[in-house]
mmCIF file of C-alpha atoms and ligand atoms in Angstrom:
data_model
loop_
_atom_site.group_PDB
_atom_site.id
_atom_site.type_symbol
_atom_site.label_atom_id
_atom_site.label_comp_id
_atom_site.label_asym_id
_atom_site.label_seq_id
_atom_site.Cartn_x
_atom_site.Cartn_y
_atom_site.Cartn_z
ATOM 1 C CA MET A 470 24.900 46.014 25.904
ATOM 2 C CA PRO A 471 22.095 47.780 28.033
ATOM 3 C CA GLY A 472 23.465 48.958 31.357
ATOM 4 C CA SER A 473 26.572 47.169 32.941
ATOM 5 C CA LYS A 474 25.024 43.740 33.482
ATOM 6 C CA GLU A 475 26.982 40.700 32.540
ATOM 7 C CA PRO A 476 25.548 37.736 30.910
ATOM 8 C CA GLN A 477 24.899 34.972 33.069
ATOM 9 C CA TYR A 478 26.104 32.062 31.407
ATOM 10 C CA GLN A 479 27.145 28.884 33.201
ATOM 11 C CA LYS A 480 28.654 25.490 32.777
ATOM 12 C CA LYS A 481 25.356 23.481 33.710
ATOM 13 C CA PRO A 482 22.101 23.493 32.242
ATOM 14 C CA ILE A 483 18.930 25.440 34.077
ATOM 15 C CA VAL A 484 16.793 22.719 35.186
ATOM 16 C CA VAL A 485 12.886 23.653 35.605
ATOM 17 C CA ASN A 486 9.906 21.806 36.337
ATOM 18 C CA GLU A 487 8.314 23.488 33.538
ATOM 19 C CA THR A 488 4.526 23.819 32.766
ATOM 20 C CA ALA A 489 3.028 23.636 29.585
ATOM 21 C CA GLY A 490 3.117 26.509 27.179
ATOM 22 C CA THR A 491 4.514 29.075 25.369
ATOM 23 C CA LYS A 492 8.083 30.126 26.868
ATOM 24 C CA PHE A 493 10.598 32.677 25.917
ATOM 25 C CA TYR A 494 14.198 31.489 26.391
ATOM 26 C CA CYS A 495 16.940 34.166 27.401
ATOM 27 C CA LEU A 496 19.594 33.679 24.626
ATOM 28 C CA CYS A 497 21.666 37.033 25.669
ATOM 29 C CA GLY A 498 22.339 35.781 29.339
ATOM 30 C CA LEU A 499 21.175 39.188 30.620
ATOM 31 C CA SER A 500 17.747 38.307 31.961
ATOM 32 C CA GLU A 501 17.545 38.447 35.703
ATOM 33 C CA ASN A 502 14.805 35.809 35.320
ATOM 34 C CA GLN A 503 17.074 32.747 33.939
ATOM 35 C CA PRO A 504 16.352 30.785 31.894
ATOM 36 C CA TYR A 505 13.396 33.361 30.520
ATOM 37 C CA CYS A 506 13.499 36.578 28.675
ATOM 38 C CA ASP A 507 12.870 39.471 30.656
ATOM 39 C CA GLY A 508 13.385 41.949 27.946
ATOM 40 C CA SER A 509 17.105 42.780 29.033
ATOM 41 C CA HIS A 510 18.127 41.956 25.392
ATOM 42 C CA LYS A 511 16.737 45.400 24.039
ATOM 43 C CA GLY A 512 19.763 47.003 22.574
ATOM 44 C CA THR A 513 21.574 43.874 21.634
ATOM 45 C CA ASN A 514 21.567 41.826 18.858
ATOM 46 C CA CYS A 515 20.106 38.927 20.537
ATOM 47 C CA SER A 516 16.389 37.909 20.485
ATOM 48 C CA PRO A 517 14.852 35.098 22.685
ATOM 49 C CA VAL A 518 14.257 31.783 21.589
ATOM 50 C CA ARG A 519 10.260 30.966 21.600
ATOM 51 C CA VAL A 520 9.518 27.466 22.590
ATOM 52 C CA GLU A 521 6.511 25.493 23.077
ATOM 53 C CA ILE A 522 6.218 23.065 26.014
ATOM 54 C CA LYS A 523 3.511 20.517 25.082
ATOM 55 C CA GLU A 524 2.946 18.915 28.575
ATOM 56 C CA ASP A 525 4.219 19.733 32.199
ATOM 57 C CA ARG A 526 7.928 18.151 32.577
ATOM 58 C CA ARG A 527 11.407 18.468 33.809
ATOM 59 C CA VAL A 528 13.215 20.667 31.357
ATOM 60 C CA ALA A 529 17.014 21.159 31.192
ATOM 61 C CA TYR A 530 17.691 24.437 29.328
ATOM 62 C CA CYS A 531 21.227 25.297 28.182
ATOM 63 C CA GLY A 532 23.015 27.489 30.707
ATOM 64 C CA CYS A 533 26.171 27.858 28.590
ATOM 65 C CA ARG A 534 24.407 29.236 25.267
ATOM 66 C CA MET A 535 26.780 26.858 23.197
ATOM 67 C CA SER A 536 24.243 23.995 22.808
ATOM 68 C CA LYS A 537 23.397 22.595 19.172
ATOM 69 C CA GLU A 538 19.706 21.982 20.600
ATOM 70 C CA LEU A 539 18.988 25.365 21.719
ATOM 71 C CA PRO A 540 17.183 26.020 23.935
ATOM 72 C CA PHE A 541 17.637 22.765 25.462
ATOM 73 C CA CYS A 542 21.005 21.207 27.007
ATOM 74 C CA ASP A 543 22.709 18.748 24.912
ATOM 75 C CA GLY A 544 25.672 18.321 27.132
ATOM 76 C CA THR A 545 28.168 20.688 25.327
ATOM 77 C CA HIS A 546 29.156 22.623 28.640
ATOM 78 C CA THR A 547 30.882 19.365 29.649
ATOM 79 C CA TYR A 548 33.479 20.389 26.919
ATOM 80 C CA LEU A 549 33.883 23.616 27.676
HETATM 81 S S1 LIG B 318 16.710 38.983 28.067
HETATM 82 FE FE1 LIG B 318 18.029 37.680 27.118
HETATM 83 S S2 LIG B 318 17.054 37.085 25.223
HETATM 84 FE FE2 LIG B 318 15.715 38.487 26.094
#
């Protein structure tokens, strides 16, 4: 892992009023701009997840990174 940053996982979704377009979801948890990749994964074996948002809408991104529907929350955090 680059530097001494700790992954920012949480047991709840990251809810965003999302705009349409291409987004890159941070899978490593190291980004300081959650839920989006800021390049902090460099040097790890993680890569961001590309997601196409077709229209402006409220999105619940997975905060625990355990969802089976990544990058979206599927409620898995309630069992952790
Ligand atoms: S910073 Fe986490 S995947 Fe890019």
